[in-house]
Amino acid sequence: MGLTGGVASGKSTVSALLRSLGAVVVDADALAREVVAPGTSGFDAVVAEFGPEMIGADGALDRGRLGALVFADPARRAALEAIVHPRVRRRAEEIEAAAPAGAVVVHDIPLLVETGQGSRFDAVLVVDVPVEVQVARAVGDRGWSEEEARSRVAAQASREERLAAATYVIDNTGTREDLRQRVTEVFASLTGRDPVS
């Protein structure tokens, strides 16, 4: 199944809850870092496209600098995505192929809707909160400016577009316990069995 949600919606929390219920989680964000780590072809391609000034003092990509550049310029973002997305998909396919027989495999993909991948999955889970909640969380929890938060939200699919792609909507405007209960219900529905508590 595919799991998605806008920035600061709580998707990572839902992903962790699904993992605790026994799902094999394929985290596209983690893979996106892996495929551009120093020494990889992805790293070399990013440096060739964006320049050596994108290499941080530690020898890895300066993700903050690169992010500021690509989120401000759709053409540059598309260039980065053309490097990263195919590599992430190949790596995700390898992980899914290695999962135990009968495992519930959840692909945690922030840009699932934007990249048109919904039809690849048996079900699409969308973590949903209003835009103002996303902005408030990004500012309060991540220390972003309101302008940066709104820019990141605007760079993603709209709330309506994500909801239109959903098989299951996971509302994350309540408490952590509300969220845990909803994720447990969805998991049980998807698997046809009671989840392990």
One Martini backbone bead per residue (centre of mass of N, CA, C, O) as a GRO file, in nm:
protein
  197
    1MET     BB    1   0.102   0.032   0.011
    2GLY     BB    2   0.024   0.374   0.028
    3LEU     BB    3   0.185   0.664   0.185
    4THR     BB    4   0.051   0.993   0.262
    5GLY     BB    5   0.138   1.351   0.303
    6GLY     BB    6   0.182   1.638   0.411
    7VAL     BB    7   0.358   1.854   0.545
    8ALA     BB    8   0.315   1.815   0.883
    9SER     BB    9   0.084   1.570   0.920
   10GLY     BB   10   0.213   1.276   1.041
   11LYS     BB   11   0.333   1.043   0.863
   12SER     BB   12   0.567   0.932   1.039
   13THR     BB   13   0.386   0.835   1.266
   14VAL     BB   14   0.220   0.638   1.099
   15SER     BB   15   0.454   0.468   1.005
   16ALA     BB   16   0.536   0.373   1.291
   17LEU     BB   17   0.267   0.238   1.358
   18LEU     BB   18   0.271   0.031   1.128
   19ARG     BB   19   0.532  -0.104   1.215
   20SER     BB   20   0.420  -0.191   1.501
   21LEU     BB   21   0.196  -0.382   1.345
   22GLY     BB   22   0.400  -0.527   1.101
   23ALA     BB   23   0.499  -0.355   0.888
   24VAL     BB   24   0.664  -0.289   0.589
   25VAL     BB   25   0.872  -0.008   0.556
   26VAL     BB   26   0.905   0.223   0.283
   27ASP     BB   27   1.126   0.499   0.291
   28ALA     BB   28   1.164   0.753   0.071
   29ASP     BB   29   1.335   0.955   0.232
   30ALA     BB   30   1.563   0.761   0.305
   31LEU     BB   31   1.625   0.683   0.010
   32ALA     BB   32   1.692   0.973  -0.088
   33ARG     BB   33   1.953   0.976   0.081
   34GLU     BB   34   2.093   0.715  -0.012
   35VAL     BB   35   2.107   0.784  -0.339
   36VAL     BB   36   2.297   1.065  -0.243
   37ALA     BB   37   2.536   0.955  -0.134
   38PRO     BB   38   2.844   0.934  -0.102
   39GLY     BB   39   2.949   0.742  -0.394
   40THR     BB   40   2.713   0.788  -0.572
   41SER     BB   41   2.545   0.849  -0.862
   42GLY     BB   42   2.354   1.059  -0.738
   43PHE     BB   43   2.561   1.252  -0.628
   44ASP     BB   44   2.703   1.311  -0.896
   45ALA     BB   45   2.447   1.423  -1.040
   46VAL     BB   46   2.391   1.660  -0.850
   47VAL     BB   47   2.662   1.803  -0.879
   48ALA     BB   48   2.646   1.836  -1.189
   49GLU     BB   49   2.376   2.009  -1.179
   50PHE     BB   50   2.440   2.216  -0.905
   51GLY     BB   51   2.715   2.189  -0.783
   52PRO     BB   52   2.975   2.203  -0.540
   53GLU     BB   53   2.809   2.396  -0.338
   54MET     BB   54   2.627   2.134  -0.236
   55ILE     BB   55   2.868   2.069  -0.058
   56GLY     BB   56   2.945   1.999   0.243
   57ALA     BB   57   3.174   1.982   0.501
   58ASP     BB   58   3.110   1.651   0.519
   59GLY     BB   59   3.060   1.565   0.192
   60ALA     BB   60   2.774   1.612   0.173
   61LEU     BB   61   2.483   1.715   0.113
   62ASP     BB   62   2.318   2.027   0.129
   63ARG     BB   63   1.995   2.011   0.200
   64GLY     BB   64   1.916   2.301   0.269
   65ARG     BB   65   2.025   2.439   0.016
   66LEU     BB   66   1.884   2.262  -0.193
   67GLY     BB   67   1.594   2.308  -0.091
   68ALA     BB   68   1.582   2.615  -0.128
   69LEU     BB   69   1.622   2.605  -0.433
   70VAL     BB   70   1.390   2.397  -0.530
   71PHE     BB   71   1.139   2.534  -0.381
   72ALA     BB   72   1.181   2.812  -0.561
   73ASP     BB   73   1.217   2.609  -0.832
   74PRO     BB   74   1.054   2.403  -1.041
   75ALA     BB   75   1.285   2.328  -1.242
   76ARG     BB   76   1.490   2.234  -1.024
   77ARG     BB   77   1.311   2.024  -0.895
   78ALA     BB   78   1.280   1.847  -1.149
   79ALA     BB   79   1.581   1.782  -1.175
   80LEU     BB   80   1.607   1.634  -0.905
   81GLU     BB   81   1.379   1.424  -0.946
   82ALA     BB   82   1.517   1.287  -1.200
   83ILE     BB   83   1.738   1.166  -1.016
   84VAL     BB   84   1.589   1.040  -0.758
   85HIS     BB   85   1.324   0.877  -0.822
   86PRO     BB   86   1.433   0.627  -0.982
   87ARG     BB   87   1.618   0.529  -0.750
   88VAL     BB   88   1.400   0.490  -0.536
   89ARG     BB   89   1.226   0.284  -0.687
   90ARG     BB   90   1.438   0.063  -0.714
   91ARG     BB   91   1.489   0.028  -0.408
   92ALA     BB   92   1.194  -0.036  -0.325
   93GLU     BB   93   1.172  -0.295  -0.495
   94GLU     BB   94   1.389  -0.451  -0.342
   95ILE     BB   95   1.252  -0.447  -0.062
   96GLU     BB   96   0.986  -0.580  -0.142
   97ALA     BB   97   1.113  -0.848  -0.253
   98ALA     BB   98   1.239  -0.911   0.051
   99ALA     BB   99   0.984  -0.964   0.172
  100PRO     BB  100   0.784  -1.144   0.334
  101ALA     BB  101   0.550  -1.352   0.305
  102GLY     BB  102   0.251  -1.166   0.362
  103ALA     BB  103   0.336  -0.891   0.384
  104VAL     BB  104   0.298  -0.563   0.480
  105VAL     BB  105   0.349  -0.307   0.241
  106VAL     BB  106   0.477   0.024   0.300
  107HIS     BB  107   0.478   0.321   0.107
  108ASP     BB  108   0.656   0.606   0.199
  109ILE     BB  109   0.522   0.891   0.007
  110PRO     BB  110   0.513   1.221  -0.019
  111LEU     BB  111   0.487   1.220  -0.366
  112LEU     BB  112   0.260   1.031  -0.476
  113VAL     BB  113   0.065   1.223  -0.626
  114GLU     BB  114   0.272   1.396  -0.792
  115THR     BB  115   0.387   1.106  -0.932
  116GLY     BB  116   0.144   0.902  -1.002
  117GLN     BB  117   0.136   0.623  -0.791
  118GLY     BB  118  -0.144   0.515  -0.691
  119SER     BB  119  -0.189   0.264  -0.900
  120ARG     BB  120   0.039   0.070  -0.764
  121PHE     BB  121  -0.179   0.024  -0.539
  122ASP     BB  122  -0.418  -0.125  -0.336
  123ALA     BB  123  -0.362   0.127  -0.137
  124VAL     BB  124  -0.439   0.463  -0.007
  125LEU     BB  125  -0.286   0.657   0.244
  126VAL     BB  126  -0.411   0.958   0.406
  127VAL     BB  127  -0.275   1.218   0.573
  128ASP     BB  128  -0.490   1.456   0.749
  129VAL     BB  129  -0.474   1.818   0.731
  130PRO     BB  130  -0.488   2.130   0.755
  131VAL     BB  131  -0.294   2.377   0.638
  132GLU     BB  132  -0.270   2.540   0.907
  133VAL     BB  133  -0.150   2.299   1.059
  134GLN     BB  134   0.100   2.258   0.894
  135VAL     BB  135   0.222   2.537   0.943
  136ALA     BB  136   0.226   2.533   1.253
  137ARG     BB  137   0.407   2.279   1.276
  138ALA     BB  138   0.650   2.375   1.109
  139VAL     BB  139   0.712   2.613   1.295
  140GLY     BB  140   0.706   2.471   1.583
  141ASP     BB  141   0.872   2.189   1.516
  142ARG     BB  142   1.098   2.300   1.280
  143GLY     BB  143   1.158   2.624   1.259
  144TRP     BB  144   1.008   2.758   1.048
  145SER     BB  145   0.897   2.971   0.850
  146GLU     BB  146   0.608   3.067   0.719
  147GLU     BB  147   0.710   3.093   0.429
  148GLU     BB  148   0.841   2.815   0.409
  149ALA     BB  149   0.593   2.648   0.475
  150ARG     BB  150   0.414   2.752   0.240
  151SER     BB  151   0.607   2.666   0.015
  152ARG     BB  152   0.600   2.361   0.073
  153VAL     BB  153   0.297   2.323   0.048
  154ALA     BB  154   0.272   2.442  -0.248
  155ALA     BB  155   0.470   2.214  -0.376
  156GLN     BB  156   0.235   2.040  -0.325
  157ALA     BB  157  -0.025   1.887  -0.314
  158SER     BB  158  -0.332   1.917  -0.254
  159ARG     BB  159  -0.559   1.822  -0.038
  160GLU     BB  160  -0.768   1.739  -0.254
  161GLU     BB  161  -0.580   1.554  -0.418
  162ARG     BB  162  -0.520   1.354  -0.196
  163LEU     BB  163  -0.814   1.273  -0.125
  164ALA     BB  164  -0.879   1.162  -0.416
  165ALA     BB  165  -0.653   0.918  -0.374
  166ALA     BB  166  -0.802   0.787  -0.142
  167THR     BB  167  -0.891   0.501   0.045
  168TYR     BB  168  -0.766   0.623   0.313
  169VAL     BB  169  -0.834   0.831   0.593
  170ILE     BB  170  -0.607   1.005   0.821
  171ASP     BB  171  -0.683   1.176   1.090
  172ASN     BB  172  -0.458   1.447   1.248
  173THR     BB  173  -0.633   1.642   1.479
  174GLY     BB  174  -0.588   1.486   1.724
  175THR     BB  175  -0.476   1.261   1.913
  176ARG     BB  176  -0.256   1.011   1.948
  177GLU     BB  177  -0.477   0.803   2.019
  178ASP     BB  178  -0.658   0.856   1.776
  179LEU     BB  179  -0.446   0.777   1.569
  180ARG     BB  180  -0.390   0.489   1.662
  181GLN     BB  181  -0.680   0.389   1.620
  182ARG     BB  182  -0.704   0.448   1.314
  183VAL     BB  183  -0.463   0.279   1.221
  184THR     BB  184  -0.565   0.012   1.334
  185GLU     BB  185  -0.825   0.000   1.165
  186VAL     BB  186  -0.692   0.007   0.886
  187PHE     BB  187  -0.513  -0.239   0.917
  188ALA     BB  188  -0.742  -0.440   0.968
  189SER     BB  189  -0.889  -0.388   0.699
  190LEU     BB  190  -0.648  -0.464   0.509
  191THR     BB  191  -0.591  -0.764   0.646
  192GLY     BB  192  -0.837  -0.914   0.799
  193ARG     BB  193  -0.698  -0.856   1.084
  194ASP     BB  194  -0.578  -0.851   1.381
  195PRO     BB  195  -0.368  -0.667   1.533
  196VAL     BB  196  -0.090  -0.638   1.696
  197SER     BB  197  -0.045  -0.511   2.037
   0.00000   0.00000   0.00000
